[in-house]
mmCIF file of C-alpha atoms and ligand atoms in Angstrom:
data_model
loop_
_atom_site.group_PDB
_atom_site.id
_atom_site.type_symbol
_atom_site.label_atom_id
_atom_site.label_comp_id
_atom_site.label_asym_id
_atom_site.label_seq_id
_atom_site.Cartn_x
_atom_site.Cartn_y
_atom_site.Cartn_z
ATOM 1 C CA MET R 16 119.802 80.158 71.833
ATOM 2 C CA ILE R 17 116.320 80.914 72.462
ATOM 3 C CA ARG R 18 116.716 84.334 74.918
ATOM 4 C CA GLY R 19 115.234 83.833 78.750
ATOM 5 C CA LYS R 20 111.939 85.258 80.027
ATOM 6 C CA PHE R 21 112.335 88.534 82.377
ATOM 7 C CA ILE R 22 109.755 88.282 85.057
ATOM 8 C CA THR R 23 109.918 90.587 87.679
ATOM 9 C CA LEU R 24 107.945 90.529 91.255
ATOM 10 C CA GLU R 25 106.766 94.241 92.599
ATOM 11 C CA GLY R 26 104.286 95.412 95.177
ATOM 12 C CA GLY R 27 104.641 97.018 98.607
ATOM 13 C CA GLU R 28 106.400 96.136 101.856
ATOM 14 C CA GLY R 29 105.400 92.818 102.857
ATOM 15 C CA VAL R 30 102.962 91.608 100.142
ATOM 16 C CA GLY R 31 105.160 88.119 99.707
ATOM 17 C CA LYS R 32 107.280 89.059 96.808
ATOM 18 C CA THR R 33 110.673 86.533 98.314
ATOM 19 C CA THR R 34 107.910 84.394 99.051
ATOM 20 C CA ASN R 35 106.337 84.076 96.063
ATOM 21 C CA LEU R 36 109.300 84.197 94.100
ATOM 22 C CA ALA R 37 110.979 80.873 95.518
ATOM 23 C CA PHE R 38 107.277 79.106 94.756
ATOM 24 C CA ILE R 39 107.688 80.334 90.985
ATOM 25 C CA LYS R 40 111.301 79.404 90.621
ATOM 26 C CA GLY R 41 110.423 75.579 92.408
ATOM 27 C CA TYR R 42 107.346 75.826 89.887
ATOM 28 C CA LEU R 43 109.647 76.743 86.483
ATOM 29 C CA GLN R 44 112.208 74.430 87.754
ATOM 30 C CA GLN R 45 109.359 71.452 87.570
ATOM 31 C CA HIS R 46 108.979 72.426 84.257
ATOM 32 C CA ASN R 47 112.602 71.877 83.348
ATOM 33 C CA VAL R 48 113.229 75.686 82.972
ATOM 34 C CA PRO R 49 116.588 77.075 83.874
ATOM 35 C CA VAL R 50 115.808 79.789 86.051
ATOM 36 C CA VAL R 51 118.212 82.746 88.000
ATOM 37 C CA VAL R 52 116.848 84.160 90.806
ATOM 38 C CA THR R 53 117.614 87.860 92.029
ATOM 39 C CA ARG R 54 116.864 90.966 93.501
ATOM 40 C CA GLU R 55 117.153 94.655 93.700
ATOM 41 C CA PRO R 56 118.299 96.427 94.663
ATOM 42 C CA GLY R 57 121.389 94.472 94.664
ATOM 43 C CA GLY R 58 122.222 90.986 92.763
ATOM 44 C CA THR R 59 125.877 91.734 92.194
ATOM 45 C CA VAL R 60 128.827 92.131 94.576
ATOM 46 C CA LEU R 61 128.727 95.802 94.156
ATOM 47 C CA ALA R 62 124.948 96.461 94.281
ATOM 48 C CA GLU R 63 124.317 94.457 97.145
ATOM 49 C CA LYS R 64 126.875 97.070 98.803
ATOM 50 C CA ILE R 65 124.814 100.191 97.343
ATOM 51 C CA ARG R 66 121.602 97.856 98.763
ATOM 52 C CA HIS R 67 123.170 98.181 102.212
ATOM 53 C CA LEU R 68 123.817 101.697 101.785
ATOM 54 C CA LEU R 69 120.057 102.208 100.671
ATOM 55 C CA LEU R 70 118.335 100.365 103.472
ATOM 56 C CA ASP R 71 120.758 100.973 106.868
ATOM 57 C CA ASN R 72 119.085 103.003 108.928
ATOM 58 C CA ASP R 73 122.230 104.846 110.682
ATOM 59 C CA SER R 74 124.187 106.368 107.864
ATOM 60 C CA GLU R 75 124.028 110.243 107.247
ATOM 61 C CA THR R 76 120.290 110.967 105.589
ATOM 62 C CA ILE R 77 120.491 110.185 101.829
ATOM 63 C CA SER R 78 119.083 113.005 99.770
ATOM 64 C CA GLU R 79 115.885 111.946 97.589
ATOM 65 C CA PRO R 80 118.411 112.745 94.261
ATOM 66 C CA ALA R 81 121.229 110.516 95.872
ATOM 67 C CA GLU R 82 118.728 107.768 96.526
ATOM 68 C CA LEU R 83 117.758 107.582 92.993
ATOM 69 C CA LEU R 84 121.265 107.413 91.241
ATOM 70 C CA LEU R 85 121.896 104.841 93.953
ATOM 71 C CA ILE R 86 119.201 102.467 93.012
ATOM 72 C CA PHE R 87 119.765 103.096 88.957
ATOM 73 C CA ALA R 88 124.069 102.754 89.517
ATOM 74 C CA ALA R 89 122.701 99.495 91.663
ATOM 75 C CA ARG R 90 120.423 97.997 88.554
ATOM 76 C CA ALA R 91 122.834 99.234 86.028
ATOM 77 C CA GLN R 92 125.735 96.730 87.895
ATOM 78 C CA HIS R 93 122.877 94.174 88.049
ATOM 79 C CA ILE R 94 121.981 94.243 84.001
ATOM 80 C CA LYS R 95 125.228 93.999 82.949
ATOM 81 C CA HIS R 96 126.518 91.334 84.948
ATOM 82 C CA VAL R 97 123.392 89.210 85.940
ATOM 83 C CA ILE R 98 120.166 89.825 83.998
ATOM 84 C CA GLU R 99 121.848 90.619 80.479
ATOM 85 C CA PRO R 100 123.795 87.594 80.385
ATOM 86 C CA ALA R 101 121.189 84.951 82.099
ATOM 87 C CA LEU R 102 118.695 85.775 79.410
ATOM 88 C CA ALA R 103 121.286 85.994 76.829
ATOM 89 C CA GLN R 104 122.381 82.299 77.814
ATOM 90 C CA GLY R 105 118.307 81.362 77.502
ATOM 91 C CA ALA R 106 117.719 81.360 81.772
ATOM 92 C CA TRP R 107 114.650 82.694 82.697
ATOM 93 C CA VAL R 108 115.435 85.686 85.278
ATOM 94 C CA LEU R 109 113.269 85.893 88.556
ATOM 95 C CA CYS R 110 113.839 89.710 89.903
ATOM 96 C CA ASP R 111 112.531 91.146 93.469
ATOM 97 C CA ARG R 112 111.532 94.748 91.912
ATOM 98 C CA PHE R 113 113.021 96.275 88.884
ATOM 99 C CA THR R 114 112.017 99.480 87.545
ATOM 100 C CA ASP R 115 108.303 99.860 88.535
ATOM 101 C CA ALA R 116 109.425 99.844 91.903
ATOM 102 C CA THR R 117 111.325 103.348 90.950
ATOM 103 C CA TYR R 118 108.204 104.176 90.016
ATOM 104 C CA ALA R 119 105.983 103.292 92.984
ATOM 105 C CA TYR R 120 108.654 104.567 95.696
ATOM 106 C CA GLN R 121 110.527 107.339 94.372
ATOM 107 C CA GLY R 122 108.248 108.475 91.952
ATOM 108 C CA GLY R 123 104.927 107.791 94.035
ATOM 109 C CA GLY R 124 106.313 107.958 97.715
ATOM 110 C CA ARG R 125 108.769 110.515 97.330
ATOM 111 C CA ASN R 126 107.314 112.479 94.561
ATOM 112 C CA MET R 127 110.260 113.344 92.210
ATOM 113 C CA ARG R 128 109.895 113.472 88.531
ATOM 114 C CA ILE R 129 108.541 110.845 86.659
ATOM 115 C CA SER R 130 110.361 112.224 83.417
ATOM 116 C CA THR R 131 113.702 112.085 85.401
ATOM 117 C CA ILE R 132 112.939 108.539 86.365
ATOM 118 C CA GLU R 133 112.004 107.604 82.704
ATOM 119 C CA TRP R 134 115.718 109.576 81.346
ATOM 120 C CA LEU R 135 117.571 107.382 83.732
ATOM 121 C CA GLU R 136 115.124 103.826 82.820
ATOM 122 C CA ASN R 137 115.981 104.839 79.112
ATOM 123 C CA LEU R 138 120.139 105.654 80.270
ATOM 124 C CA VAL R 139 120.678 102.375 82.334
ATOM 125 C CA GLN R 140 118.233 99.874 80.316
ATOM 126 C CA GLY R 141 118.204 100.508 76.898
ATOM 127 C CA SER R 142 115.395 98.469 75.414
ATOM 128 C CA LEU R 143 115.384 96.231 78.026
ATOM 129 C CA ARG R 144 111.801 95.987 79.932
ATOM 130 C CA PRO R 145 110.600 92.932 81.872
ATOM 131 C CA ASP R 146 108.262 90.203 79.922
ATOM 132 C CA LEU R 147 106.115 90.080 82.702
ATOM 133 C CA THR R 148 105.250 91.874 86.462
ATOM 134 C CA LEU R 149 103.680 90.311 89.001
ATOM 135 C CA LEU R 150 102.192 92.910 90.664
ATOM 136 C CA LEU R 151 101.319 91.714 94.396
ATOM 137 C CA ASP R 152 99.098 93.931 96.143
ATOM 138 C CA ALA R 153 97.214 94.272 99.500
ATOM 139 C CA PRO R 154 96.183 97.039 101.466
ATOM 140 C CA VAL R 155 99.466 98.662 103.286
ATOM 141 C CA GLU R 156 98.382 97.726 107.229
ATOM 142 C CA ILE R 157 98.569 94.031 106.409
ATOM 143 C CA GLY R 158 101.585 94.474 104.300
ATOM 144 C CA LEU R 159 103.431 95.963 106.771
ATOM 145 C CA GLU R 160 101.978 93.977 109.664
ATOM 146 C CA ARG R 161 103.813 90.659 107.976
ATOM 147 C CA ALA R 162 106.916 92.651 107.183
ATOM 148 C CA GLN R 163 106.691 93.854 111.188
ATOM 149 C CA LYS R 164 106.902 90.280 112.420
ATOM 150 C CA ARG R 165 109.293 89.170 109.641
ATOM 151 C CA ALA R 166 112.312 91.593 111.025
ATOM 152 C CA ALA R 167 113.310 95.177 112.156
ATOM 153 C CA PHE R 168 112.039 97.987 110.007
ATOM 154 C CA ASP R 169 114.922 99.447 107.497
ATOM 155 C CA ARG R 170 115.099 102.628 105.999
ATOM 156 C CA PHE R 171 112.484 102.689 103.634
ATOM 157 C CA GLU R 172 109.986 100.560 105.882
ATOM 158 C CA SER R 173 110.353 103.243 108.614
ATOM 159 C CA GLU R 174 108.096 106.164 106.650
ATOM 160 C CA LYS R 175 105.073 106.784 107.326
ATOM 161 C CA ILE R 176 101.415 105.256 106.408
ATOM 162 C CA SER R 177 100.884 107.688 103.965
ATOM 163 C CA PHE R 178 104.423 107.347 102.005
ATOM 164 C CA PHE R 179 103.300 103.352 101.518
ATOM 165 C CA GLU R 180 99.428 104.493 100.237
ATOM 166 C CA GLN R 181 101.095 107.012 97.542
ATOM 167 C CA VAL R 182 103.666 104.023 96.620
ATOM 168 C CA ARG R 183 100.673 101.439 96.424
ATOM 169 C CA ARG R 184 98.873 104.028 94.268
ATOM 170 C CA ALA R 185 101.698 104.194 91.682
ATOM 171 C CA TYR R 186 102.147 100.586 91.331
ATOM 172 C CA LEU R 187 98.239 101.011 90.550
ATOM 173 C CA LEU R 188 98.958 103.699 87.953
ATOM 174 C CA GLN R 189 101.894 101.415 86.367
ATOM 175 C CA LEU R 190 99.336 98.687 85.802
ATOM 176 C CA GLU R 191 96.951 101.139 84.372
ATOM 177 C CA LEU R 192 99.921 102.408 81.735
ATOM 178 C CA HIS R 193 101.056 98.521 81.212
ATOM 179 C CA PRO R 194 98.065 96.317 81.264
ATOM 180 C CA GLU R 195 99.809 93.887 78.621
ATOM 181 C CA ARG R 196 102.762 93.235 80.439
ATOM 182 C CA ILE R 197 101.806 93.878 84.439
ATOM 183 C CA LYS R 198 99.274 91.288 85.825
ATOM 184 C CA LEU R 199 97.461 91.999 89.483
ATOM 185 C CA ILE R 200 97.423 89.473 91.859
ATOM 186 C CA LYS R 201 95.697 89.985 95.288
ATOM 187 C CA ALA R 202 97.646 89.562 98.190
ATOM 188 C CA ASN R 203 95.481 89.936 100.547
ATOM 189 C CA GLN R 204 94.030 86.211 100.192
ATOM 190 C CA PRO R 205 95.553 82.651 101.614
ATOM 191 C CA LEU R 206 99.351 81.733 100.233
ATOM 192 C CA VAL R 207 97.436 78.717 98.300
ATOM 193 C CA ASP R 208 95.176 80.825 96.320
ATOM 194 C CA VAL R 209 97.891 83.652 95.478
ATOM 195 C CA GLN R 210 99.935 80.725 94.158
ATOM 196 C CA SER R 211 97.254 79.134 91.901
ATOM 197 C CA ALA R 212 96.455 82.754 91.128
ATOM 198 C CA LEU R 213 100.152 82.834 89.873
ATOM 199 C CA ILE R 214 100.917 79.541 87.923
ATOM 200 C CA ASN R 215 97.287 81.048 85.741
ATOM 201 C CA VAL R 216 99.123 83.738 84.760
ATOM 202 C CA ILE R 217 102.797 81.857 84.314
ATOM 203 C CA HIS R 218 101.596 78.299 82.452
ATOM 204 C CA PRO R 219 100.673 79.908 79.557
ATOM 205 C CA LEU R 220 104.124 81.501 78.958
ATOM 206 C CA LEU R 221 105.649 77.603 79.075
ATOM 207 C CA ARG R 222 104.071 76.915 75.823
HETATM 208 N N1 T5A S 328 113.146 100.495 96.671
HETATM 209 C C1 T5A S 328 113.611 99.471 95.893
HETATM 210 C C2 T5A S 328 112.552 101.749 96.400
HETATM 211 O O1 T5A S 328 112.886 102.683 96.965
HETATM 212 N N2 T5A S 328 113.090 101.735 95.054
HETATM 213 C C3 T5A S 328 113.748 100.828 94.094
HETATM 214 O O2 T5A S 328 113.609 100.900 92.436
HETATM 215 C C4 T5A S 328 113.423 99.483 94.266
HETATM 216 C C5 T5A S 328 114.012 98.280 93.349
HETATM 217 C C6 T5A S 328 113.724 96.922 99.122
HETATM 218 C C7 T5A S 328 113.751 98.626 99.457
HETATM 219 O O3 T5A S 328 114.236 98.887 98.586
HETATM 220 C C8 T5A S 328 113.117 99.869 98.489
HETATM 221 C C9 T5A S 328 111.550 99.243 98.215
HETATM 222 C C10 T5A S 328 112.008 98.767 99.402
HETATM 223 O O4 T5A S 328 111.762 99.286 100.859
HETATM 224 P P1 T5A S 328 112.911 94.810 100.048
HETATM 225 O O5 T5A S 328 113.403 93.817 101.020
HETATM 226 O O6 T5A S 328 113.133 94.250 98.373
HETATM 227 O O7 T5A S 328 113.139 95.768 99.916
HETATM 228 O O8 T5A S 328 111.308 94.806 99.957
HETATM 229 P P2 T5A S 328 110.825 94.278 101.527
HETATM 230 O O9 T5A S 328 109.243 94.847 100.747
HETATM 231 O O10 T5A S 328 110.985 95.268 102.787
HETATM 232 O O11 T5A S 328 110.465 92.564 101.362
HETATM 233 P P3 T5A S 328 109.929 91.781 102.402
HETATM 234 O O12 T5A S 328 111.174 90.891 102.613
HETATM 235 O O13 T5A S 328 109.634 93.039 103.416
HETATM 236 O O14 T5A S 328 108.249 91.806 101.886
HETATM 237 P P4 T5A S 328 108.140 90.594 100.565
HETATM 238 O O15 T5A S 328 109.148 89.983 99.537
HETATM 239 O O16 T5A S 328 106.938 91.104 99.983
HETATM 240 O O17 T5A S 328 107.460 89.484 101.705
HETATM 241 P P5 T5A S 328 107.763 88.261 102.138
HETATM 242 O O18 T5A S 328 107.807 87.131 101.086
HETATM 243 O O19 T5A S 328 109.554 88.305 102.890
HETATM 244 O O20 T5A S 328 106.430 88.103 103.128
HETATM 245 C C11 T5A S 328 106.369 88.731 104.122
HETATM 246 C C12 T5A S 328 105.927 87.920 105.287
HETATM 247 O O21 T5A S 328 104.171 87.303 105.275
HETATM 248 C C13 T5A S 328 104.421 86.028 104.823
HETATM 249 C C14 T5A S 328 105.351 85.428 104.533
HETATM 250 O O22 T5A S 328 105.802 83.994 104.920
HETATM 251 C C15 T5A S 328 106.404 86.146 105.939
HETATM 252 O O23 T5A S 328 106.464 85.937 107.083
HETATM 253 N N3 T5A S 328 103.424 85.880 103.942
HETATM 254 C C16 T5A S 328 102.099 85.848 103.960
HETATM 255 N N4 T5A S 328 101.222 85.395 105.307
HETATM 256 C C17 T5A S 328 100.036 85.546 104.644
HETATM 257 N N5 T5A S 328 99.431 85.045 103.367
HETATM 258 C C18 T5A S 328 99.824 85.767 102.539
HETATM 259 N N6 T5A S 328 99.127 85.468 101.200
HETATM 260 C C19 T5A S 328 101.224 85.678 102.643
HETATM 261 N N7 T5A S 328 102.328 86.310 101.581
HETATM 262 C C20 T5A S 328 103.510 86.302 102.275
#
């Protein structure tokens, strides 16, 4: 059995990850690729409970180390029960956010030590890394405006603008560090143009 490909979608709030994940799923299915769509934090029963704890606005204040450990605890469950089994069965896994989000939000946004994130990444993931990461990038205000129209703000979305600017910078740093894996897609353009840029990157993988 040929192992499937692991593709992640990343970017700040409201840049269009969920919308475009559905589009990529449809595109791959048209080409007869078996696809599993999932998200982080979340993707398993336990990981979705952790997601709820992380995004809930009404819970007690979550300390930064607790937040980081909850994210990696959810990721460990997700890898074991969803991502690895699907890849082993030859399915392509499309994941709405993964560890680049931890470098961006906890590393960039919260200013936590990168070496701590790297240590947890190695502990939880072993050698697992995405084959391709699509980084949707747009000015912070545009993403937040789109997210606000869609639903009430969660715990992360309630942060200050400066937090999201740091998140965006940290994502762009990840792009610089991993240019072979991460591809930048400009999200501040009509959806149809975003989607043709996505196809340009994904199509070569089908060969
Ligand atoms: N988190 C997560 C961490 O802190 N660390 C981690 O390690 C991980 C994994 C998860 C939160 O957890 C944090 C980060 C997050 O704050 P989430 O729900 O995954 O939350 O992330 P959100 O960014 O909140 O997801 P959203 O659903 O808000 O944003 P999307 O998915 O990027 O955007 P989407 O597709 O829902 O689109 C938003 C709106 O914009 C429109 C869509 O139709 C929709 O209405 N839209 C466009 N409009 C015009 N032009 C375009 N090109 C458009 N593209 C989309």
